[in-house]
Amino acid sequence: MSSPLYARYPFLEAARQAVGELGVDLETLIADGAPAVERGRKRVERALMAGRVDAEDPEAWRDEDELLSYPIARILVSLLDSGPAIEKYAAAEAKTAVERLEADFAAGDDGLKSTTSPRVDRETILEELGLTDTVVADRETVGQSNREPEWFRISVGTYLQLTSGARGDEWRLVNRAVDGGEVRIRREELFVLLRTAIRRRIAAGLPFEGLTEGEGIVEPLESDLGELRRLLSERTVVGRIDFVNRDLFPPCIENLLQKAEDDIELAAYESFTLMAFLTGIGMEADEIIAFCAESSLNAETIRYQTAYLRDDRGTQYPPPSCETLSAYGICHNEDNHWKDAAHPLEYYQAQLEAADEELSDWREEQTTA
Ligand code: SF4
């Protein structure tokens, strides 16, 4: 396998060996501020902000930067000292990896044997994840063509391991076809299970032990860490908001909504900000889908992003602060209202509290319409 492939799948054991064979000393690389360090920080930042890790500007990075950014990202996320951040990071790596796998398998179906982007095949990924003996192509569909099979069989034990915690009745064993100790699954379902296996592989061993702030390898990473901590710490002091009144939304959010309603696709950080705000004011995914029905936002993206933003304890990721939104060019601080609130949720709560008229919740209007 070659370096471009490792750059796309840096969690593979062969990729780890390739890093060693490059003869690069990570400590020197970090001390020198090599491009891989910036890419490593962006990798974690994108994982936390957008739930994926692919570069927004792929042509800006060499394969080597991509490959080396992975161990650096793991160091950075370890230093964040946050369990949820590690979970989000591992989930984002897995999501991007599985999207690439789906593309690679589809290219194999199409018989694209010589593309410029080297592919990983099913045997390699199954072996890597220790699934070679427990996931096999379904006997009835093997040999019908050169295409990847549509059905697979997976041992019950592995199936139960990989579906533990999965949401949805369709994953319950009682709802599956089980034969000879194996569960029959569709190709799309195999990708879901591979995502879980990759996520667990990536989270294993994190956080790294023995990293000390301000010392050794960590010292040159202080400013990158500061950036990431700022993103994580942008939790607001507002209480729980559960009221939807668009007239009182802050200008930054209204601008994003209007942009989406003009059918302009939002950048990842814009869509994250909007979803984080709407989730932060108490809206469920279905409500947001209805609220944004006439916009460039699609239901699938909304569902994914809102699931990513929420956990069982409520909203985990609030929208970024006014300062960060200003740096991203989303905030224009109309009428200098930043002086009254440092956060879009704070601004909205203040607007709600200051309103002297009877306010209506958009959700009530929907049920009475
Ligand atoms: S100051 Fe804050 S609330 Fe106002 S537009 Fe900027 S980011 Fe939004």
mmCIF file of C-alpha atoms and ligand atoms in Angstrom:
data_model
loop_
_atom_site.group_PDB
_atom_site.id
_atom_site.type_symbol
_atom_site.label_atom_id
_atom_site.label_comp_id
_atom_site.label_asym_id
_atom_site.label_seq_id
_atom_site.Cartn_x
_atom_site.Cartn_y
_atom_site.Cartn_z
ATOM 1 C CA MET A 1 0.000 0.000 0.000
ATOM 2 C CA SER A 2 1.173 3.487 -0.684
ATOM 3 C CA SER A 3 1.367 6.792 1.097
ATOM 4 C CA PRO A 4 -1.798 8.367 -0.426
ATOM 5 C CA LEU A 5 -3.739 5.398 0.902
ATOM 6 C CA TYR A 6 -2.291 5.800 4.382
ATOM 7 C CA ALA A 7 -3.152 9.484 4.239
ATOM 8 C CA ARG A 8 -6.795 8.500 3.686
ATOM 9 C CA TYR A 9 -6.776 5.750 6.325
ATOM 10 C CA PRO A 10 -4.175 6.834 8.889
ATOM 11 C CA PHE A 11 -5.573 4.543 11.612
ATOM 12 C CA LEU A 12 -4.437 1.401 9.729
ATOM 13 C CA GLU A 13 -1.601 -0.530 11.333
ATOM 14 C CA ALA A 14 0.317 -0.293 8.048
ATOM 15 C CA ALA A 15 -0.041 3.495 8.191
ATOM 16 C CA ARG A 16 1.406 3.531 11.691
ATOM 17 C CA GLN A 17 4.374 1.555 10.418
ATOM 18 C CA ALA A 18 4.684 3.957 7.489
ATOM 19 C CA VAL A 19 4.998 6.857 9.932
ATOM 20 C CA GLY A 20 7.896 5.004 11.557
ATOM 21 C CA GLU A 21 9.491 4.276 8.181
ATOM 22 C CA LEU A 22 9.344 7.933 7.212
ATOM 23 C CA GLY A 23 12.033 8.393 9.827
ATOM 24 C CA VAL A 24 10.254 11.447 11.170
ATOM 25 C CA ASP A 25 10.641 12.284 14.811
ATOM 26 C CA LEU A 26 7.301 13.658 16.012
ATOM 27 C CA GLU A 27 8.936 15.765 18.689
ATOM 28 C CA THR A 28 11.139 17.500 16.114
ATOM 29 C CA LEU A 29 8.224 17.868 13.724
ATOM 30 C CA ILE A 30 6.162 19.593 16.416
ATOM 31 C CA ALA A 31 9.058 21.744 17.610
ATOM 32 C CA ASP A 32 9.647 22.873 14.017
ATOM 33 C CA GLY A 33 5.971 23.743 13.558
ATOM 34 C CA ALA A 34 5.719 21.532 10.449
ATOM 35 C CA PRO A 35 2.522 21.777 8.330
ATOM 36 C CA ALA A 36 1.313 18.488 9.824
ATOM 37 C CA VAL A 37 0.933 20.270 13.177
ATOM 38 C CA GLU A 38 -1.498 22.816 11.782
ATOM 39 C CA ARG A 39 -3.329 20.079 9.894
ATOM 40 C CA GLY A 40 -3.481 18.061 13.129
ATOM 41 C CA ARG A 41 -5.090 20.979 14.954
ATOM 42 C CA LYS A 42 -7.531 21.519 12.104
ATOM 43 C CA ARG A 43 -8.312 17.821 12.166
ATOM 44 C CA VAL A 44 -9.432 18.034 15.798
ATOM 45 C CA GLU A 45 -11.143 21.393 15.277
ATOM 46 C CA ARG A 46 -13.147 20.042 12.352
ATOM 47 C CA ALA A 47 -14.018 16.918 14.328
ATOM 48 C CA LEU A 48 -15.436 19.059 17.151
ATOM 49 C CA MET A 49 -17.120 21.611 14.915
ATOM 50 C CA ALA A 50 -18.360 19.566 11.973
ATOM 51 C CA GLY A 51 -18.167 15.898 12.971
ATOM 52 C CA ARG A 52 -15.696 14.948 10.243
ATOM 53 C CA VAL A 53 -11.939 15.214 9.714
ATOM 54 C CA ASP A 54 -11.313 15.574 5.991
ATOM 55 C CA ALA A 55 -9.530 18.780 5.027
ATOM 56 C CA GLU A 56 -11.709 21.631 3.816
ATOM 57 C CA ASP A 57 -8.828 22.581 1.511
ATOM 58 C CA PRO A 58 -7.344 19.181 0.525
ATOM 59 C CA GLU A 59 -5.017 20.609 -2.106
ATOM 60 C CA ALA A 60 -3.252 22.604 0.622
ATOM 61 C CA TRP A 61 -1.821 19.468 2.250
ATOM 62 C CA ARG A 62 0.607 16.809 1.095
ATOM 63 C CA ASP A 63 -0.120 13.137 1.746
ATOM 64 C CA GLU A 64 2.680 13.188 4.286
ATOM 65 C CA ASP A 65 1.044 16.090 6.166
ATOM 66 C CA GLU A 66 -2.242 14.187 6.227
ATOM 67 C CA LEU A 67 -0.603 11.011 7.482
ATOM 68 C CA LEU A 68 1.444 12.751 10.178
ATOM 69 C CA SER A 69 -1.444 14.950 11.259
ATOM 70 C CA TYR A 70 -3.205 11.870 12.653
ATOM 71 C CA PRO A 71 -0.749 11.109 15.502
ATOM 72 C CA ILE A 72 -0.549 14.842 16.217
ATOM 73 C CA ALA A 73 -4.334 15.070 16.401
ATOM 74 C CA ARG A 74 -4.317 12.181 18.870
ATOM 75 C CA ILE A 75 -1.825 14.013 21.053
ATOM 76 C CA LEU A 76 -3.903 17.200 20.921
ATOM 77 C CA VAL A 77 -7.181 15.492 21.716
ATOM 78 C CA SER A 78 -5.495 13.659 24.603
ATOM 79 C CA LEU A 79 -4.347 16.964 26.051
ATOM 80 C CA LEU A 80 -7.872 18.382 25.947
ATOM 81 C CA ASP A 81 -8.611 16.094 28.885
ATOM 82 C CA SER A 82 -12.246 15.726 27.881
ATOM 83 C CA GLY A 83 -14.018 12.383 27.472
ATOM 84 C CA PRO A 84 -16.755 13.843 25.230
ATOM 85 C CA ALA A 85 -14.092 15.480 23.022
ATOM 86 C CA ILE A 86 -12.368 12.114 22.548
ATOM 87 C CA GLU A 87 -15.707 10.488 21.708
ATOM 88 C CA LYS A 88 -16.542 13.208 19.183
ATOM 89 C CA TYR A 89 -13.081 13.021 17.665
ATOM 90 C CA ALA A 90 -13.173 9.221 17.265
ATOM 91 C CA ALA A 91 -16.702 9.395 15.806
ATOM 92 C CA ALA A 92 -15.586 12.038 13.316
ATOM 93 C CA GLU A 93 -12.547 10.005 12.208
ATOM 94 C CA ALA A 94 -14.776 6.945 11.777
ATOM 95 C CA LYS A 95 -17.405 8.846 9.808
ATOM 96 C CA THR A 96 -14.834 10.153 7.338
ATOM 97 C CA ALA A 97 -13.122 6.763 7.045
ATOM 98 C CA VAL A 98 -16.385 4.987 6.266
ATOM 99 C CA GLU A 99 -17.353 7.560 3.655
ATOM 100 C CA ARG A 100 -14.030 6.820 1.984
ATOM 101 C CA LEU A 101 -14.619 3.078 2.273
ATOM 102 C CA GLU A 102 -18.027 3.433 0.640
ATOM 103 C CA ALA A 103 -16.438 5.362 -2.220
ATOM 104 C CA ASP A 104 -13.661 2.770 -2.560
ATOM 105 C CA PHE A 105 -16.098 -0.131 -2.633
ATOM 106 C CA ALA A 106 -18.274 1.684 -5.178
ATOM 107 C CA ALA A 107 -15.205 2.329 -7.348
ATOM 108 C CA GLY A 108 -14.459 -1.405 -7.148
ATOM 109 C CA ASP A 109 -18.012 -2.124 -8.312
ATOM 110 C CA ASP A 110 -17.456 0.126 -11.286
ATOM 111 C CA GLY A 111 -14.250 -1.705 -12.160
ATOM 112 C CA LEU A 112 -12.067 1.369 -11.686
ATOM 113 C CA LYS A 113 -8.818 -0.500 -11.292
ATOM 114 C CA SER A 114 -6.400 2.364 -11.880
ATOM 115 C CA THR A 115 -7.495 5.546 -10.282
ATOM 116 C CA THR A 116 -5.116 8.170 -8.931
ATOM 117 C CA SER A 117 -6.585 7.635 -5.473
ATOM 118 C CA PRO A 118 -5.497 4.205 -4.155
ATOM 119 C CA ARG A 119 -8.313 2.226 -2.605
ATOM 120 C CA VAL A 120 -8.602 -0.083 0.313
ATOM 121 C CA ASP A 121 -10.472 -3.331 -0.268
ATOM 122 C CA ARG A 122 -12.872 -5.202 1.969
ATOM 123 C CA GLU A 123 -10.420 -7.968 2.884
ATOM 124 C CA THR A 124 -7.863 -5.438 4.093
ATOM 125 C CA ILE A 125 -10.249 -3.461 6.261
ATOM 126 C CA LEU A 126 -11.838 -6.600 7.754
ATOM 127 C CA GLU A 127 -8.424 -8.018 8.564
ATOM 128 C CA GLU A 128 -7.324 -4.717 10.071
ATOM 129 C CA LEU A 129 -10.350 -4.693 12.369
ATOM 130 C CA GLY A 130 -10.005 -8.357 13.295
ATOM 131 C CA LEU A 131 -13.243 -9.254 11.525
ATOM 132 C CA THR A 132 -11.953 -11.566 8.776
ATOM 133 C CA ASP A 133 -13.324 -14.722 10.384
ATOM 134 C CA THR A 134 -16.594 -13.276 11.600
ATOM 135 C CA VAL A 135 -17.831 -11.246 8.610
ATOM 136 C CA VAL A 136 -18.201 -13.087 5.314
ATOM 137 C CA ALA A 137 -19.953 -12.441 2.048
ATOM 138 C CA ASP A 138 -23.342 -14.122 1.926
ATOM 139 C CA ARG A 139 -23.040 -17.482 0.188
ATOM 140 C CA GLU A 140 -26.106 -16.887 -1.976
ATOM 141 C CA THR A 141 -24.804 -13.650 -3.469
ATOM 142 C CA VAL A 142 -21.119 -14.518 -3.874
ATOM 143 C CA GLY A 143 -19.992 -15.256 -7.412
ATOM 144 C CA GLN A 144 -22.949 -13.628 -9.104
ATOM 145 C CA SER A 145 -20.755 -10.806 -10.440
ATOM 146 C CA ASN A 146 -17.523 -8.971 -9.763
ATOM 147 C CA ARG A 147 -19.409 -6.419 -7.721
ATOM 148 C CA GLU A 148 -19.171 -6.243 -3.952
ATOM 149 C CA PRO A 149 -21.897 -8.482 -2.500
ATOM 150 C CA GLU A 150 -25.105 -6.833 -1.345
ATOM 151 C CA TRP A 151 -25.421 -9.184 1.629
ATOM 152 C CA PHE A 152 -23.076 -10.426 4.296
ATOM 153 C CA ARG A 153 -23.176 -12.785 7.235
ATOM 154 C CA ILE A 154 -21.722 -11.881 10.588
ATOM 155 C CA SER A 155 -21.325 -14.087 13.635
ATOM 156 C CA VAL A 156 -23.911 -13.414 16.324
ATOM 157 C CA GLY A 157 -21.235 -12.591 18.917
ATOM 158 C CA THR A 158 -19.577 -9.958 16.727
ATOM 159 C CA TYR A 159 -22.966 -8.610 15.691
ATOM 160 C CA LEU A 160 -23.974 -8.127 19.321
ATOM 161 C CA GLN A 161 -20.663 -6.452 20.129
ATOM 162 C CA LEU A 162 -20.892 -4.013 17.256
ATOM 163 C CA THR A 163 -24.556 -3.188 17.752
ATOM 164 C CA SER A 164 -24.361 -2.642 21.505
ATOM 165 C CA GLY A 165 -25.695 0.847 22.066
ATOM 166 C CA ALA A 166 -27.123 1.086 18.514
ATOM 167 C CA ARG A 167 -30.417 2.915 18.307
ATOM 168 C CA GLY A 168 -33.364 1.498 16.397
ATOM 169 C CA ASP A 169 -35.416 -1.669 16.644
ATOM 170 C CA GLU A 170 -34.015 -2.932 13.360
ATOM 171 C CA TRP A 171 -30.747 -3.762 15.130
ATOM 172 C CA ARG A 172 -32.375 -5.950 17.783
ATOM 173 C CA LEU A 173 -31.445 -9.562 17.285
ATOM 174 C CA VAL A 174 -35.089 -10.683 17.476
ATOM 175 C CA ASN A 175 -35.770 -8.646 14.351
ATOM 176 C CA ARG A 176 -32.938 -10.188 12.310
ATOM 177 C CA ALA A 177 -32.606 -13.314 10.186
ATOM 178 C CA VAL A 178 -30.281 -15.597 12.155
ATOM 179 C CA ASP A 179 -29.062 -18.862 10.686
ATOM 180 C CA GLY A 180 -26.289 -21.165 11.887
ATOM 181 C CA GLY A 181 -25.022 -18.645 14.430
ATOM 182 C CA GLU A 182 -24.808 -15.898 11.809
ATOM 183 C CA VAL A 183 -26.851 -12.754 11.194
ATOM 184 C CA ARG A 184 -27.608 -11.646 7.652
ATOM 185 C CA ILE A 185 -26.887 -7.971 7.040
ATOM 186 C CA ARG A 186 -27.070 -5.673 4.038
ATOM 187 C CA ARG A 187 -24.021 -3.932 2.640
ATOM 188 C CA GLU A 188 -25.163 -0.542 4.027
ATOM 189 C CA GLU A 189 -25.513 -2.149 7.444
ATOM 190 C CA LEU A 190 -21.990 -3.530 7.204
ATOM 191 C CA PHE A 191 -20.762 0.046 6.755
ATOM 192 C CA VAL A 192 -22.621 1.100 9.918
ATOM 193 C CA LEU A 193 -20.948 -1.715 11.864
ATOM 194 C CA LEU A 194 -17.536 -0.921 10.371
ATOM 195 C CA ARG A 195 -18.015 2.649 11.535
ATOM 196 C CA THR A 196 -18.522 1.437 15.082
ATOM 197 C CA ALA A 197 -15.465 -0.827 14.859
ATOM 198 C CA ILE A 198 -13.293 1.990 13.489
ATOM 199 C CA ARG A 199 -14.574 4.457 16.092
ATOM 200 C CA ARG A 200 -13.653 2.047 18.869
ATOM 201 C CA ARG A 201 -10.259 1.352 17.294
ATOM 202 C CA ILE A 202 -9.526 5.087 17.156
ATOM 203 C CA ALA A 203 -10.727 5.778 20.700
ATOM 204 C CA ALA A 204 -8.683 2.863 22.074
ATOM 205 C CA GLY A 205 -5.583 4.100 23.856
ATOM 206 C CA LEU A 206 -6.865 7.678 24.180
ATOM 207 C CA PRO A 207 -6.084 9.783 26.058
ATOM 208 C CA PHE A 208 -2.346 9.200 25.925
ATOM 209 C CA GLU A 209 -0.676 8.925 29.303
ATOM 210 C CA GLY A 210 2.446 10.799 30.308
ATOM 211 C CA LEU A 211 1.901 14.068 28.459
ATOM 212 C CA THR A 212 2.675 17.041 30.684
ATOM 213 C CA GLU A 213 1.545 20.569 29.920
ATOM 214 C CA GLY A 214 4.352 22.977 29.167
ATOM 215 C CA GLU A 215 6.946 20.236 28.891
ATOM 216 C CA GLY A 216 8.675 18.339 26.100
ATOM 217 C CA ILE A 217 6.541 17.546 23.086
ATOM 218 C CA VAL A 218 3.579 19.451 24.530
ATOM 219 C CA GLU A 219 5.197 22.830 24.998
ATOM 220 C CA PRO A 220 5.211 23.926 21.317
ATOM 221 C CA LEU A 221 1.546 22.851 21.061
ATOM 222 C CA GLU A 222 0.309 25.354 23.654
ATOM 223 C CA SER A 223 -1.214 27.807 21.191
ATOM 224 C CA ASP A 224 -2.936 25.020 19.198
ATOM 225 C CA LEU A 225 -4.265 23.644 22.466
ATOM 226 C CA GLY A 226 -5.457 27.087 23.488
ATOM 227 C CA GLU A 227 -7.459 27.369 20.259
ATOM 228 C CA LEU A 228 -9.080 24.002 20.800
ATOM 229 C CA ARG A 229 -9.818 24.685 24.463
ATOM 230 C CA ARG A 230 -11.477 27.926 23.510
ATOM 231 C CA LEU A 231 -13.809 26.014 21.188
ATOM 232 C CA LEU A 232 -14.602 23.506 23.918
ATOM 233 C CA SER A 233 -15.090 26.063 26.651
ATOM 234 C CA GLU A 234 -17.613 28.116 24.776
ATOM 235 C CA ARG A 235 -20.349 26.979 27.032
ATOM 236 C CA THR A 236 -22.654 29.711 28.021
ATOM 237 C CA VAL A 237 -24.003 30.671 31.366
ATOM 238 C CA VAL A 238 -27.565 30.828 30.073
ATOM 239 C CA GLY A 239 -30.117 28.573 31.672
ATOM 240 C CA ARG A 240 -32.166 26.110 29.690
ATOM 241 C CA ILE A 241 -34.026 27.865 26.888
ATOM 242 C CA ASP A 242 -37.066 26.184 25.405
ATOM 243 C CA PHE A 243 -38.744 28.821 23.322
ATOM 244 C CA VAL A 244 -38.649 29.495 19.566
ATOM 245 C CA ASN A 245 -39.339 32.990 18.338
ATOM 246 C CA ARG A 246 -37.470 33.904 15.194
ATOM 247 C CA ASP A 247 -38.152 37.633 15.559
ATOM 248 C CA LEU A 248 -35.812 37.649 18.543
ATOM 249 C CA PHE A 249 -32.980 35.606 17.039
ATOM 250 C CA PRO A 250 -29.600 37.379 17.016
ATOM 251 C CA PRO A 251 -28.547 38.852 13.662
ATOM 252 C CA CYS A 252 -25.830 36.237 13.089
ATOM 253 C CA ILE A 253 -28.376 33.414 13.238
ATOM 254 C CA GLU A 254 -30.979 35.304 11.222
ATOM 255 C CA ASN A 255 -28.347 35.994 8.538
ATOM 256 C CA LEU A 256 -27.475 32.293 8.339
ATOM 257 C CA LEU A 257 -31.135 31.345 8.105
ATOM 258 C CA GLN A 258 -31.712 33.843 5.321
ATOM 259 C CA LYS A 259 -28.652 32.618 3.475
ATOM 260 C CA ALA A 260 -29.947 29.031 3.649
ATOM 261 C CA GLU A 261 -33.421 30.189 2.593
ATOM 262 C CA ASP A 262 -31.847 31.868 -0.433
ATOM 263 C CA ASP A 263 -30.811 28.312 -1.312
ATOM 264 C CA ILE A 264 -27.142 29.025 -0.716
ATOM 265 C CA GLU A 265 -25.258 26.088 0.719
ATOM 266 C CA LEU A 266 -23.838 26.880 4.146
ATOM 267 C CA ALA A 267 -20.197 26.153 4.943
ATOM 268 C CA ALA A 268 -19.656 23.462 7.574
ATOM 269 C CA TYR A 269 -18.993 25.944 10.388
ATOM 270 C CA GLU A 270 -22.047 28.023 9.400
ATOM 271 C CA SER A 271 -24.313 25.021 9.436
ATOM 272 C CA PHE A 272 -22.783 23.888 12.763
ATOM 273 C CA THR A 273 -23.447 27.330 14.272
ATOM 274 C CA LEU A 274 -27.042 27.367 13.098
ATOM 275 C CA MET A 275 -27.770 23.809 14.257
ATOM 276 C CA ALA A 276 -26.058 24.427 17.602
ATOM 277 C CA PHE A 277 -28.175 27.535 18.163
ATOM 278 C CA LEU A 278 -31.474 25.876 17.204
ATOM 279 C CA THR A 279 -30.630 22.836 19.339
ATOM 280 C CA GLY A 280 -29.554 25.173 22.127
ATOM 281 C CA ILE A 281 -32.970 26.835 22.241
ATOM 282 C CA GLY A 282 -34.651 23.474 22.735
ATOM 283 C CA MET A 283 -35.600 22.380 19.229
ATOM 284 C CA GLU A 284 -35.718 18.687 18.295
ATOM 285 C CA ALA A 285 -34.422 17.416 14.944
ATOM 286 C CA ASP A 286 -37.920 17.063 13.436
ATOM 287 C CA GLU A 287 -38.768 20.612 14.473
ATOM 288 C CA ILE A 288 -35.573 21.960 12.915
ATOM 289 C CA ILE A 289 -36.300 20.056 9.702
ATOM 290 C CA ALA A 290 -39.759 21.667 9.546
ATOM 291 C CA PHE A 291 -38.367 25.060 10.532
ATOM 292 C CA CYS A 292 -35.727 24.909 7.758
ATOM 293 C CA ALA A 293 -37.947 23.181 5.191
ATOM 294 C CA GLU A 294 -37.618 25.976 2.648
ATOM 295 C CA SER A 295 -33.842 26.158 2.688
ATOM 296 C CA SER A 296 -30.674 24.604 1.332
ATOM 297 C CA LEU A 297 -30.391 22.452 4.482
ATOM 298 C CA ASN A 298 -31.435 18.864 3.957
ATOM 299 C CA ALA A 299 -33.111 16.611 6.491
ATOM 300 C CA GLU A 300 -30.308 14.060 6.587
ATOM 301 C CA THR A 301 -27.663 16.667 7.438
ATOM 302 C CA ILE A 302 -29.907 18.205 10.091
ATOM 303 C CA ARG A 303 -30.499 14.819 11.702
ATOM 304 C CA TYR A 304 -26.821 13.965 11.711
ATOM 305 C CA GLN A 305 -25.700 17.310 13.086
ATOM 306 C CA THR A 306 -28.347 17.524 15.784
ATOM 307 C CA ALA A 307 -27.611 13.975 16.963
ATOM 308 C CA TYR A 308 -23.969 14.946 17.113
ATOM 309 C CA LEU A 309 -24.694 18.107 19.090
ATOM 310 C CA ARG A 310 -26.942 16.555 21.690
ATOM 311 C CA ASP A 311 -26.318 13.913 24.247
ATOM 312 C CA ASP A 312 -28.533 12.388 26.878
ATOM 313 C CA ARG A 313 -27.689 15.196 29.265
ATOM 314 C CA GLY A 314 -28.995 17.872 26.889
ATOM 315 C CA THR A 315 -27.110 20.198 24.625
ATOM 316 C CA GLN A 316 -23.442 19.389 24.677
ATOM 317 C CA TYR A 317 -22.119 21.777 22.071
ATOM 318 C CA PRO A 318 -23.483 25.299 22.193
ATOM 319 C CA PRO A 319 -22.867 27.597 19.232
ATOM 320 C CA PRO A 320 -19.498 29.379 19.262
ATOM 321 C CA SER A 321 -19.163 32.686 21.095
ATOM 322 C CA CYS A 322 -19.548 36.089 19.480
ATOM 323 C CA GLU A 323 -15.768 36.439 19.439
ATOM 324 C CA THR A 324 -15.317 33.204 17.499
ATOM 325 C CA LEU A 325 -18.191 33.993 15.149
ATOM 326 C CA SER A 326 -16.578 37.325 14.499
ATOM 327 C CA ALA A 327 -13.304 35.592 13.600
ATOM 328 C CA TYR A 328 -15.229 33.344 11.200
ATOM 329 C CA GLY A 329 -16.902 36.347 9.574
ATOM 330 C CA ILE A 330 -20.386 35.258 10.693
ATOM 331 C CA CYS A 331 -20.857 38.080 13.208
ATOM 332 C CA HIS A 332 -21.128 41.694 12.143
ATOM 333 C CA ASN A 333 -22.023 42.991 15.629
ATOM 334 C CA GLU A 334 -24.903 45.129 14.404
ATOM 335 C CA ASP A 335 -25.496 48.206 16.616
ATOM 336 C CA ASN A 336 -22.573 47.081 18.752
ATOM 337 C CA HIS A 337 -24.891 44.686 20.608
ATOM 338 C CA TRP A 338 -21.892 42.528 21.464
ATOM 339 C CA LYS A 339 -21.436 44.824 24.461
ATOM 340 C CA ASP A 340 -24.678 43.404 25.917
ATOM 341 C CA ALA A 341 -24.043 39.704 25.335
ATOM 342 C CA ALA A 342 -20.961 37.679 24.492
ATOM 343 C CA HIS A 343 -22.829 34.736 23.109
ATOM 344 C CA PRO A 344 -25.738 34.257 20.665
ATOM 345 C CA LEU A 345 -27.680 32.235 23.252
ATOM 346 C CA GLU A 346 -27.123 34.921 25.860
ATOM 347 C CA TYR A 347 -28.289 37.540 23.390
ATOM 348 C CA TYR A 348 -31.430 35.529 22.615
ATOM 349 C CA GLN A 349 -32.210 34.941 26.282
ATOM 350 C CA ALA A 350 -31.816 38.653 26.981
ATOM 351 C CA GLN A 351 -34.167 39.434 24.097
ATOM 352 C CA LEU A 352 -36.758 37.003 25.476
ATOM 353 C CA GLU A 353 -36.524 38.506 28.953
ATOM 354 C CA ALA A 354 -36.754 42.072 27.643
ATOM 355 C CA ALA A 355 -39.804 41.461 25.465
ATOM 356 C CA ASP A 356 -42.777 43.252 26.962
ATOM 357 C CA GLU A 357 -45.375 41.776 24.663
ATOM 358 C CA GLU A 358 -46.952 38.344 24.819
ATOM 359 C CA LEU A 359 -44.632 36.112 22.785
ATOM 360 C CA SER A 360 -45.653 33.068 20.854
ATOM 361 C CA ASP A 361 -43.560 29.955 20.367
ATOM 362 C CA TRP A 362 -43.204 28.918 16.705
ATOM 363 C CA ARG A 363 -43.976 25.337 17.725
ATOM 364 C CA GLU A 364 -47.382 26.294 19.121
ATOM 365 C CA GLU A 365 -48.173 28.036 15.851
ATOM 366 C CA GLN A 366 -47.408 24.791 14.006
ATOM 367 C CA THR A 367 -49.793 22.720 16.130
ATOM 368 C CA THR A 368 -52.639 25.220 15.799
ATOM 369 C CA ALA A 369 -52.102 25.880 12.065
HETATM 370 S S1 SF4 B 1 -22.559 39.891 18.550
HETATM 371 FE FE1 SF4 B 1 -22.956 37.746 18.968
HETATM 372 S S2 SF4 B 1 -25.154 37.554 18.904
HETATM 373 FE FE2 SF4 B 1 -24.626 39.439 17.861
HETATM 374 S S3 SF4 B 1 -24.456 38.919 15.709
HETATM 375 FE FE3 SF4 B 1 -22.450 38.769 16.623
HETATM 376 S S4 SF4 B 1 -22.286 36.618 17.182
HETATM 377 FE FE4 SF4 B 1 -24.405 37.030 16.868
#
